[in-house]
Amino acid sequence: MSKRRRLKQKLQKERDKKIKRQKAIFSFSFIVTMLISFIMLCIYAANGAPTLPATIISGCAWLLFDVLFAYAIKNKWYLLFDQCSTGRVSFNYDKPEEERKNDNWEGNCFKFVISLIIFLIHLILLFVIL
């Protein structure tokens, strides 16, 4: 029994480390992407028009974030599926587990589509500048 408990504790520690790593990677990439986009907007405002280097850098940041987001959805990261809410104000905590995970899935797909649209806006802007 003691070996079983130690094995459970060891597996729980490994799972906790994995979850912390996922949270850190996803949060860091989101913050960096938002920061780069904000800096891009400041450069646009200072120049009065979009510039090629700022658009390329911001577009690359969004591309990397979209790739990470797709990877996280594909591998069902804990941060996106077990912990997150759909972002609704009236979130019902009494929902069954399966329905809550389905709502999380729909919410994550919606957020992913929004990030893809932002990336496509960068591509369109790049073609307009060229």
mmCIF file of N, CA and C in Angstrom:
data_model
loop_
_atom_site.group_PDB
_atom_site.id
_atom_site.type_symbol
_atom_site.label_atom_id
_atom_site.label_comp_id
_atom_site.label_asym_id
_atom_site.label_seq_id
_atom_site.Cartn_x
_atom_site.Cartn_y
_atom_site.Cartn_z
ATOM 1 N N MET A 1 0.822 -1.191 0.000
ATOM 2 C CA MET A 1 0.000 0.000 0.000
ATOM 3 C C MET A 1 0.868 1.257 0.000
ATOM 4 N N SER A 2 1.959 1.222 0.727
ATOM 5 C CA SER A 2 2.841 2.364 0.802
ATOM 6 C C SER A 2 3.485 2.655 -0.557
ATOM 7 N N LYS A 3 3.863 1.594 -1.277
ATOM 8 C CA LYS A 3 4.447 1.783 -2.608
ATOM 9 C C LYS A 3 3.429 2.397 -3.559
ATOM 10 N N ARG A 4 2.214 1.965 -3.429
ATOM 11 C CA ARG A 4 1.155 2.491 -4.290
ATOM 12 C C ARG A 4 0.924 3.986 -4.010
ATOM 13 N N ARG A 5 0.927 4.343 -2.748
ATOM 14 C CA ARG A 5 0.734 5.748 -2.381
ATOM 15 C C ARG A 5 1.903 6.598 -2.870
ATOM 16 N N ARG A 6 3.128 6.101 -2.733
ATOM 17 C CA ARG A 6 4.296 6.828 -3.221
ATOM 18 C C ARG A 6 4.256 6.992 -4.736
ATOM 19 N N LEU A 7 3.830 5.946 -5.425
ATOM 20 C CA LEU A 7 3.711 6.020 -6.873
ATOM 21 C C LEU A 7 2.656 7.060 -7.272
ATOM 22 N N LYS A 8 1.536 7.082 -6.568
ATOM 23 C CA LYS A 8 0.494 8.078 -6.831
ATOM 24 C C LYS A 8 1.026 9.494 -6.598
ATOM 25 N N GLN A 9 1.761 9.683 -5.509
ATOM 26 C CA GLN A 9 2.322 10.995 -5.210
ATOM 27 C C GLN A 9 3.323 11.417 -6.282
ATOM 28 N N LYS A 10 4.128 10.479 -6.728
ATOM 29 C CA LYS A 10 5.115 10.776 -7.760
ATOM 30 C C LYS A 10 4.426 11.164 -9.069
ATOM 31 N N LEU A 11 3.395 10.419 -9.443
ATOM 32 C CA LEU A 11 2.656 10.736 -10.654
ATOM 33 C C LEU A 11 1.950 12.092 -10.542
ATOM 34 N N GLN A 12 1.428 12.400 -9.353
ATOM 35 C CA GLN A 12 0.772 13.688 -9.138
ATOM 36 C C GLN A 12 1.772 14.837 -9.251
ATOM 37 N N LYS A 13 2.988 14.651 -8.714
ATOM 38 C CA LYS A 13 4.019 15.687 -8.819
ATOM 39 C C LYS A 13 4.410 15.915 -10.276
ATOM 40 N N GLU A 14 4.539 14.829 -11.035
ATOM 41 C CA GLU A 14 4.890 14.956 -12.450
ATOM 42 C C GLU A 14 3.779 15.666 -13.216
ATOM 43 N N ARG A 15 2.542 15.333 -12.891
ATOM 44 C CA ARG A 15 1.398 15.972 -13.545
ATOM 45 C C ARG A 15 1.352 17.465 -13.201
ATOM 46 N N ASP A 16 1.601 17.794 -11.933
ATOM 47 C CA ASP A 16 1.612 19.202 -11.525
ATOM 48 C C ASP A 16 2.705 19.989 -12.243
ATOM 49 N N LYS A 17 3.891 19.380 -12.404
ATOM 50 C CA LYS A 17 4.983 20.039 -13.125
ATOM 51 C C LYS A 17 4.598 20.270 -14.587
ATOM 52 N N LYS A 18 3.970 19.274 -15.184
ATOM 53 C CA LYS A 18 3.545 19.381 -16.576
ATOM 54 C C LYS A 18 2.521 20.505 -16.738
ATOM 55 N N ILE A 19 1.571 20.585 -15.812
ATOM 56 C CA ILE A 19 0.544 21.630 -15.865
ATOM 57 C C ILE A 19 1.175 23.013 -15.685
ATOM 58 N N LYS A 20 2.102 23.150 -14.746
ATOM 59 C CA LYS A 20 2.792 24.428 -14.538
ATOM 60 C C LYS A 20 3.559 24.844 -15.786
ATOM 61 N N ARG A 21 4.224 23.887 -16.410
ATOM 62 C CA ARG A 21 4.989 24.170 -17.620
ATOM 63 C C ARG A 21 4.058 24.622 -18.747
ATOM 64 N N GLN A 22 2.923 23.945 -18.902
ATOM 65 C CA GLN A 22 1.960 24.322 -19.934
ATOM 66 C C GLN A 22 1.418 25.730 -19.690
ATOM 67 N N LYS A 23 1.074 26.027 -18.439
ATOM 68 C CA LYS A 23 0.565 27.358 -18.104
ATOM 69 C C LYS A 23 1.611 28.425 -18.400
ATOM 70 N N ALA A 24 2.848 28.156 -18.019
ATOM 71 C CA ALA A 24 3.915 29.133 -18.226
ATOM 72 C C ALA A 24 4.155 29.380 -19.716
ATOM 73 N N ILE A 25 4.219 28.330 -20.497
ATOM 74 C CA ILE A 25 4.462 28.463 -21.936
ATOM 75 C C ILE A 25 3.326 29.226 -22.604
ATOM 76 N N PHE A 26 2.094 28.829 -22.321
ATOM 77 C CA PHE A 26 0.949 29.453 -22.981
ATOM 78 C C PHE A 26 0.797 30.909 -22.543
ATOM 79 N N SER A 27 0.917 31.163 -21.256
ATOM 80 C CA SER A 27 0.769 32.527 -20.753
ATOM 81 C C SER A 27 1.870 33.439 -21.288
ATOM 82 N N PHE A 28 3.106 32.965 -21.264
ATOM 83 C CA PHE A 28 4.222 33.760 -21.763
ATOM 84 C C PHE A 28 4.041 34.089 -23.236
ATOM 85 N N SER A 29 3.664 33.092 -24.035
ATOM 86 C CA SER A 29 3.510 33.351 -25.469
ATOM 87 C C SER A 29 2.355 34.316 -25.735
ATOM 88 N N PHE A 30 1.275 34.214 -24.965
ATOM 89 C CA PHE A 30 0.158 35.136 -25.143
ATOM 90 C C PHE A 30 0.562 36.561 -24.789
ATOM 91 N N ILE A 31 1.250 36.719 -23.670
ATOM 92 C CA ILE A 31 1.670 38.055 -23.234
ATOM 93 C C ILE A 31 2.656 38.665 -24.231
ATOM 94 N N VAL A 32 3.605 37.889 -24.698
ATOM 95 C CA VAL A 32 4.583 38.392 -25.667
ATOM 96 C C VAL A 32 3.893 38.782 -26.976
ATOM 97 N N THR A 33 2.947 37.975 -27.420
ATOM 98 C CA THR A 33 2.221 38.285 -28.652
ATOM 99 C C THR A 33 1.438 39.582 -28.514
ATOM 100 N N MET A 34 0.765 39.758 -27.387
ATOM 101 C CA MET A 34 0.006 40.992 -27.162
ATOM 102 C C MET A 34 0.931 42.205 -27.069
ATOM 103 N N LEU A 35 2.067 42.033 -26.417
ATOM 104 C CA LEU A 35 3.037 43.113 -26.283
ATOM 105 C C LEU A 35 3.587 43.526 -27.653
ATOM 106 N N ILE A 36 3.930 42.552 -28.462
ATOM 107 C CA ILE A 36 4.438 42.841 -29.809
ATOM 108 C C ILE A 36 3.375 43.553 -30.641
ATOM 109 N N SER A 37 2.131 43.105 -30.539
ATOM 110 C CA SER A 37 1.047 43.759 -31.288
ATOM 111 C C SER A 37 0.832 45.195 -30.824
ATOM 112 N N PHE A 38 0.927 45.413 -29.526
ATOM 113 C CA PHE A 38 0.776 46.771 -29.012
ATOM 114 C C PHE A 38 1.906 47.674 -29.498
ATOM 115 N N ILE A 39 3.117 47.168 -29.472
ATOM 116 C CA ILE A 39 4.253 47.943 -29.968
ATOM 117 C C ILE A 39 4.078 48.245 -31.459
ATOM 118 N N MET A 40 3.561 47.269 -32.214
ATOM 119 C CA MET A 40 3.296 47.477 -33.632
ATOM 120 C C MET A 40 2.297 48.616 -33.831
ATOM 121 N N LEU A 41 1.248 48.630 -33.017
ATOM 122 C CA LEU A 41 0.257 49.698 -33.134
ATOM 123 C C LEU A 41 0.850 51.059 -32.788
ATOM 124 N N CYS A 42 1.739 51.092 -31.817
ATOM 125 C CA CYS A 42 2.414 52.355 -31.471
ATOM 126 C C CYS A 42 3.295 52.837 -32.620
ATOM 127 N N ILE A 43 3.986 51.933 -33.271
ATOM 128 C CA ILE A 43 4.821 52.289 -34.424
ATOM 129 C C ILE A 43 3.948 52.803 -35.565
ATOM 130 N N TYR A 44 2.815 52.122 -35.780
ATOM 131 C CA TYR A 44 1.887 52.587 -36.810
ATOM 132 C C TYR A 44 1.410 54.004 -36.504
ATOM 133 N N ALA A 45 1.081 54.261 -35.256
ATOM 134 C CA ALA A 45 0.583 55.585 -34.865
ATOM 135 C C ALA A 45 1.666 56.642 -35.026
ATOM 136 N N ALA A 46 2.894 56.299 -34.692
ATOM 137 C CA ALA A 46 3.989 57.263 -34.813
ATOM 138 C C ALA A 46 4.279 57.598 -36.272
ATOM 139 N N ASN A 47 4.174 56.610 -37.149
ATOM 140 C CA ASN A 47 4.477 56.822 -38.568
ATOM 141 C C ASN A 47 3.260 57.300 -39.353
ATOM 142 N N GLY A 48 2.105 57.122 -38.813
ATOM 143 C CA GLY A 48 0.895 57.522 -39.516
ATOM 144 C C GLY A 48 0.418 56.503 -40.531
ATOM 145 N N ALA A 49 1.142 55.413 -40.680
ATOM 146 C CA ALA A 49 0.777 54.359 -41.626
ATOM 147 C C ALA A 49 1.479 53.061 -41.218
ATOM 148 N N PRO A 50 0.954 51.937 -41.656
ATOM 149 C CA PRO A 50 1.617 50.654 -41.350
ATOM 150 C C PRO A 50 3.001 50.569 -41.996
ATOM 151 N N THR A 51 3.927 49.972 -41.273
ATOM 152 C CA THR A 51 5.276 49.782 -41.814
ATOM 153 C C THR A 51 5.520 48.296 -42.043
ATOM 154 N N LEU A 52 6.351 47.997 -42.998
ATOM 155 C CA LEU A 52 6.627 46.610 -43.367
ATOM 156 C C LEU A 52 7.283 45.807 -42.236
ATOM 157 N N PRO A 53 8.361 46.298 -41.610
ATOM 158 C CA PRO A 53 8.993 45.492 -40.552
ATOM 159 C C PRO A 53 8.065 45.219 -39.362
ATOM 160 N N ALA A 54 7.303 46.227 -38.952
ATOM 161 C CA ALA A 54 6.398 46.029 -37.809
ATOM 162 C C ALA A 54 5.316 45.014 -38.144
ATOM 163 N N THR A 55 4.811 45.059 -39.368
ATOM 164 C CA THR A 55 3.778 44.112 -39.781
ATOM 165 C C THR A 55 4.331 42.695 -39.832
ATOM 166 N N ILE A 56 5.528 42.546 -40.348
ATOM 167 C CA ILE A 56 6.140 41.216 -40.441
ATOM 168 C C ILE A 56 6.397 40.649 -39.042
ATOM 169 N N ILE A 57 6.959 41.456 -38.160
ATOM 170 C CA ILE A 57 7.269 40.983 -36.806
ATOM 171 C C ILE A 57 5.989 40.605 -36.058
ATOM 172 N N SER A 58 4.982 41.459 -36.132
ATOM 173 C CA SER A 58 3.728 41.167 -35.446
ATOM 174 C C SER A 58 3.034 39.948 -36.054
ATOM 175 N N GLY A 59 3.060 39.849 -37.372
ATOM 176 C CA GLY A 59 2.455 38.689 -38.039
ATOM 177 C C GLY A 59 3.143 37.394 -37.656
ATOM 178 N N CYS A 60 4.469 37.423 -37.548
ATOM 179 C CA CYS A 60 5.216 36.227 -37.125
ATOM 180 C C CYS A 60 4.878 35.845 -35.686
ATOM 181 N N ALA A 61 4.727 36.843 -34.830
ATOM 182 C CA ALA A 61 4.354 36.566 -33.445
ATOM 183 C C ALA A 61 2.978 35.900 -33.386
ATOM 184 N N TRP A 62 2.035 36.400 -34.177
ATOM 185 C CA TRP A 62 0.704 35.796 -34.196
ATOM 186 C C TRP A 62 0.734 34.403 -34.809
ATOM 187 N N LEU A 63 1.572 34.205 -35.815
ATOM 188 C CA LEU A 63 1.698 32.869 -36.408
ATOM 189 C C LEU A 63 2.218 31.875 -35.378
ATOM 190 N N LEU A 64 3.260 32.256 -34.644
ATOM 191 C CA LEU A 64 3.806 31.366 -33.614
ATOM 192 C C LEU A 64 2.779 31.090 -32.515
ATOM 193 N N PHE A 65 2.029 32.113 -32.117
ATOM 194 C CA PHE A 65 0.999 31.912 -31.106
ATOM 195 C C PHE A 65 -0.095 30.984 -31.627
ATOM 196 N N ASP A 66 -0.494 31.144 -32.886
ATOM 197 C CA ASP A 66 -1.522 30.265 -33.463
ATOM 198 C C ASP A 66 -1.050 28.815 -33.529
ATOM 199 N N VAL A 67 0.221 28.629 -33.867
ATOM 200 C CA VAL A 67 0.770 27.265 -33.901
ATOM 201 C C VAL A 67 0.757 26.658 -32.494
ATOM 202 N N LEU A 68 1.172 27.436 -31.501
ATOM 203 C CA LEU A 68 1.158 26.953 -30.125
ATOM 204 C C LEU A 68 -0.269 26.658 -29.660
ATOM 205 N N PHE A 69 -1.199 27.531 -29.996
ATOM 206 C CA PHE A 69 -2.600 27.357 -29.616
ATOM 207 C C PHE A 69 -3.163 26.080 -30.257
ATOM 208 N N ALA A 70 -2.862 25.863 -31.541
ATOM 209 C CA ALA A 70 -3.324 24.647 -32.217
ATOM 210 C C ALA A 70 -2.720 23.403 -31.568
ATOM 211 N N TYR A 71 -1.451 23.472 -31.215
ATOM 212 C CA TYR A 71 -0.793 22.352 -30.544
ATOM 213 C C TYR A 71 -1.442 22.072 -29.188
ATOM 214 N N ALA A 72 -1.758 23.139 -28.460
ATOM 215 C CA ALA A 72 -2.389 22.980 -27.152
ATOM 216 C C ALA A 72 -3.786 22.382 -27.286
ATOM 217 N N ILE A 73 -4.529 22.800 -28.293
ATOM 218 C CA ILE A 73 -5.863 22.228 -28.509
ATOM 219 C C ILE A 73 -5.744 20.772 -28.917
ATOM 220 N N LYS A 74 -4.815 20.475 -29.813
ATOM 221 C CA LYS A 74 -4.645 19.095 -30.291
ATOM 222 C C LYS A 74 -4.284 18.150 -29.153
ATOM 223 N N ASN A 75 -3.413 18.611 -28.264
ATOM 224 C CA ASN A 75 -2.954 17.760 -27.166
ATOM 225 C C ASN A 75 -3.771 17.916 -25.894
ATOM 226 N N LYS A 76 -4.860 18.688 -25.977
ATOM 227 C CA LYS A 76 -5.791 18.877 -24.858
ATOM 228 C C LYS A 76 -5.073 19.272 -23.575
ATOM 229 N N TRP A 77 -4.391 20.407 -23.644
ATOM 230 C CA TRP A 77 -3.702 20.911 -22.467
ATOM 231 C C TRP A 77 -4.702 21.195 -21.352
ATOM 232 N N TYR A 78 -4.304 20.913 -20.162
ATOM 233 C CA TYR A 78 -5.149 21.087 -18.978
ATOM 234 C C TYR A 78 -5.671 22.512 -18.874
ATOM 235 N N LEU A 79 -4.818 23.464 -19.157
ATOM 236 C CA LEU A 79 -5.157 24.883 -19.076
ATOM 237 C C LEU A 79 -6.374 25.212 -19.938
ATOM 238 N N LEU A 80 -6.497 24.582 -21.087
ATOM 239 C CA LEU A 80 -7.578 24.896 -22.013
ATOM 240 C C LEU A 80 -8.832 24.059 -21.804
ATOM 241 N N PHE A 81 -8.709 22.879 -21.259
ATOM 242 C CA PHE A 81 -9.861 21.995 -21.223
ATOM 243 C C PHE A 81 -10.418 21.725 -19.837
ATOM 244 N N ASP A 82 -9.592 21.565 -18.858
ATOM 245 C CA ASP A 82 -10.099 21.219 -17.535
ATOM 246 C C ASP A 82 -10.273 22.425 -16.640
ATOM 247 N N GLN A 83 -9.470 23.436 -16.852
ATOM 248 C CA GLN A 83 -9.468 24.570 -15.936
ATOM 249 C C GLN A 83 -10.285 25.744 -16.451
ATOM 250 N N CYS A 84 -10.260 25.998 -17.741
ATOM 251 C CA CYS A 84 -10.825 27.246 -18.250
ATOM 252 C C CYS A 84 -12.343 27.213 -18.318
ATOM 253 N N SER A 85 -12.915 28.396 -18.303
ATOM 254 C CA SER A 85 -14.346 28.521 -18.545
ATOM 255 C C SER A 85 -14.528 29.040 -19.959
ATOM 256 N N THR A 86 -15.747 29.069 -20.421
ATOM 257 C CA THR A 86 -16.000 29.529 -21.785
ATOM 258 C C THR A 86 -15.975 31.036 -21.871
ATOM 259 N N GLY A 87 -15.841 31.715 -20.747
ATOM 260 C CA GLY A 87 -15.785 33.161 -20.753
ATOM 261 C C GLY A 87 -17.145 33.804 -20.622
ATOM 262 N N ARG A 88 -18.155 32.999 -20.424
ATOM 263 C CA ARG A 88 -19.502 33.545 -20.270
ATOM 264 C C ARG A 88 -19.670 34.087 -18.863
ATOM 265 N N VAL A 89 -20.421 35.163 -18.753
ATOM 266 C CA VAL A 89 -20.667 35.762 -17.447
ATOM 267 C C VAL A 89 -21.555 34.845 -16.609
ATOM 268 N N SER A 90 -22.483 34.187 -17.261
ATOM 269 C CA SER A 90 -23.437 33.338 -16.545
ATOM 270 C C SER A 90 -23.009 31.874 -16.573
ATOM 271 N N PHE A 91 -21.745 31.610 -16.301
ATOM 272 C CA PHE A 91 -21.244 30.239 -16.335
ATOM 273 C C PHE A 91 -21.900 29.414 -15.234
ATOM 274 N N ASN A 92 -22.435 28.293 -15.609
ATOM 275 C CA ASN A 92 -23.149 27.422 -14.679
ATOM 276 C C ASN A 92 -22.181 26.364 -14.144
ATOM 277 N N TYR A 93 -21.887 26.436 -12.865
ATOM 278 C CA TYR A 93 -20.946 25.490 -12.262
ATOM 279 C C TYR A 93 -21.594 24.147 -11.954
ATOM 280 N N ASP A 94 -22.892 24.046 -12.107
ATOM 281 C CA ASP A 94 -23.592 22.799 -11.803
ATOM 282 C C ASP A 94 -23.706 21.897 -13.023
ATOM 283 N N LYS A 95 -23.062 22.252 -14.115
ATOM 284 C CA LYS A 95 -23.125 21.433 -15.322
ATOM 285 C C LYS A 95 -22.347 20.138 -15.111
ATOM 286 N N PRO A 96 -22.782 19.080 -15.778
ATOM 287 C CA PRO A 96 -21.998 17.841 -15.721
ATOM 288 C C PRO A 96 -20.632 18.023 -16.373
ATOM 289 N N GLU A 97 -19.708 17.183 -16.002
ATOM 290 C CA GLU A 97 -18.324 17.266 -16.482
ATOM 291 C C GLU A 97 -18.242 17.249 -18.011
ATOM 292 N N GLU A 98 -18.987 16.366 -18.646
ATOM 293 C CA GLU A 98 -18.939 16.227 -20.097
ATOM 294 C C GLU A 98 -19.447 17.490 -20.799
ATOM 295 N N GLU A 99 -20.507 18.086 -20.279
ATOM 296 C CA GLU A 99 -21.052 19.303 -20.870
ATOM 297 C C GLU A 99 -20.098 20.485 -20.670
ATOM 298 N N ARG A 100 -19.460 20.545 -19.512
ATOM 299 C CA ARG A 100 -18.497 21.611 -19.242
ATOM 300 C C ARG A 100 -17.296 21.507 -20.181
ATOM 301 N N LYS A 101 -16.805 20.292 -20.403
ATOM 302 C CA LYS A 101 -15.670 20.114 -21.316
ATOM 303 C C LYS A 101 -16.061 20.445 -22.753
ATOM 304 N N ASN A 102 -17.308 20.135 -23.132
ATOM 305 C CA ASN A 102 -17.782 20.494 -24.472
ATOM 306 C C ASN A 102 -17.846 22.012 -24.622
ATOM 307 N N ASP A 103 -18.317 22.702 -23.592
ATOM 308 C CA ASP A 103 -18.343 24.162 -23.624
ATOM 309 C C ASP A 103 -16.929 24.724 -23.737
ATOM 310 N N ASN A 104 -15.987 24.138 -23.000
ATOM 311 C CA ASN A 104 -14.591 24.574 -23.083
ATOM 312 C C ASN A 104 -14.046 24.369 -24.493
ATOM 313 N N TRP A 105 -14.395 23.230 -25.106
ATOM 314 C CA TRP A 105 -13.951 22.927 -26.466
ATOM 315 C C TRP A 105 -14.477 23.989 -27.433
ATOM 316 N N GLU A 106 -15.750 24.313 -27.329
ATOM 317 C CA GLU A 106 -16.336 25.323 -28.206
ATOM 318 C C GLU A 106 -15.713 26.695 -27.962
ATOM 319 N N GLY A 107 -15.497 27.041 -26.710
ATOM 320 C CA GLY A 107 -14.873 28.322 -26.385
ATOM 321 C C GLY A 107 -13.461 28.420 -26.908
ATOM 322 N N ASN A 108 -12.685 27.345 -26.782
ATOM 323 C CA ASN A 108 -11.310 27.349 -27.285
ATOM 324 C C ASN A 108 -11.271 27.430 -28.801
ATOM 325 N N CYS A 109 -12.180 26.742 -29.473
ATOM 326 C CA CYS A 109 -12.235 26.829 -30.937
ATOM 327 C C CYS A 109 -12.570 28.253 -31.368
ATOM 328 N N PHE A 110 -13.495 28.895 -30.671
ATOM 329 C CA PHE A 110 -13.861 30.277 -30.986
ATOM 330 C C PHE A 110 -12.667 31.207 -30.792
ATOM 331 N N LYS A 111 -11.946 31.049 -29.692
ATOM 332 C CA LYS A 111 -10.777 31.882 -29.425
ATOM 333 C C LYS A 111 -9.674 31.630 -30.464
ATOM 334 N N PHE A 112 -9.535 30.385 -30.885
ATOM 335 C CA PHE A 112 -8.540 30.048 -31.889
ATOM 336 C C PHE A 112 -8.896 30.696 -33.232
ATOM 337 N N VAL A 113 -10.167 30.676 -33.583
ATOM 338 C CA VAL A 113 -10.606 31.308 -34.826
ATOM 339 C C VAL A 113 -10.338 32.810 -34.783
ATOM 340 N N ILE A 114 -10.567 33.432 -33.638
ATOM 341 C CA ILE A 114 -10.276 34.865 -33.508
ATOM 342 C C ILE A 114 -8.788 35.130 -33.720
ATOM 343 N N SER A 115 -7.929 34.299 -33.136
ATOM 344 C CA SER A 115 -6.486 34.513 -33.314
ATOM 345 C C SER A 115 -6.075 34.264 -34.766
ATOM 346 N N LEU A 116 -6.726 33.334 -35.457
ATOM 347 C CA LEU A 116 -6.440 33.125 -36.877
ATOM 348 C C LEU A 116 -6.883 34.324 -37.714
ATOM 349 N N ILE A 117 -8.022 34.904 -37.359
ATOM 350 C CA ILE A 117 -8.503 36.087 -38.078
ATOM 351 C C ILE A 117 -7.515 37.249 -37.911
ATOM 352 N N ILE A 118 -6.988 37.408 -36.708
ATOM 353 C CA ILE A 118 -5.993 38.465 -36.480
ATOM 354 C C ILE A 118 -4.748 38.217 -37.325
ATOM 355 N N PHE A 119 -4.330 36.955 -37.418
ATOM 356 C CA PHE A 119 -3.183 36.625 -38.263
ATOM 357 C C PHE A 119 -3.491 36.921 -39.733
ATOM 358 N N LEU A 120 -4.693 36.590 -40.189
ATOM 359 C CA LEU A 120 -5.072 36.865 -41.574
ATOM 360 C C LEU A 120 -5.112 38.368 -41.857
ATOM 361 N N ILE A 121 -5.531 39.151 -40.872
ATOM 362 C CA ILE A 121 -5.504 40.605 -41.024
ATOM 363 C C ILE A 121 -4.065 41.084 -41.240
ATOM 364 N N HIS A 122 -3.129 40.485 -40.517
ATOM 365 C CA HIS A 122 -1.722 40.833 -40.712
ATOM 366 C C HIS A 122 -1.260 40.470 -42.124
ATOM 367 N N LEU A 123 -1.687 39.307 -42.617
ATOM 368 C CA LEU A 123 -1.306 38.912 -43.976
ATOM 369 C C LEU A 123 -1.878 39.873 -45.013
ATOM 370 N N ILE A 124 -3.145 40.234 -44.858
ATOM 371 C CA ILE A 124 -3.769 41.168 -45.788
ATOM 372 C C ILE A 124 -3.042 42.511 -45.744
ATOM 373 N N LEU A 125 -2.741 42.971 -44.541
ATOM 374 C CA LEU A 125 -2.016 44.229 -44.391
ATOM 375 C C LEU A 125 -0.640 44.159 -45.044
ATOM 376 N N LEU A 126 0.007 43.019 -44.919
ATOM 377 C CA LEU A 126 1.322 42.829 -45.559
ATOM 378 C C LEU A 126 1.220 42.938 -47.068
ATOM 379 N N PHE A 127 0.208 42.322 -47.654
ATOM 380 C CA PHE A 127 0.038 42.394 -49.106
ATOM 381 C C PHE A 127 -0.342 43.792 -49.568
ATOM 382 N N VAL A 128 -1.064 44.535 -48.740
ATOM 383 C CA VAL A 128 -1.418 45.912 -49.076
ATOM 384 C C VAL A 128 -0.174 46.797 -49.053
ATOM 385 N N ILE A 129 0.701 46.575 -48.073
ATOM 386 C CA ILE A 129 1.926 47.371 -47.967
ATOM 387 C C ILE A 129 2.862 47.088 -49.135
ATOM 388 N N LEU A 130 2.955 45.821 -49.521
ATOM 389 C CA LEU A 130 3.850 45.479 -50.632
ATOM 390 C C LEU A 130 3.272 46.006 -51.901
#
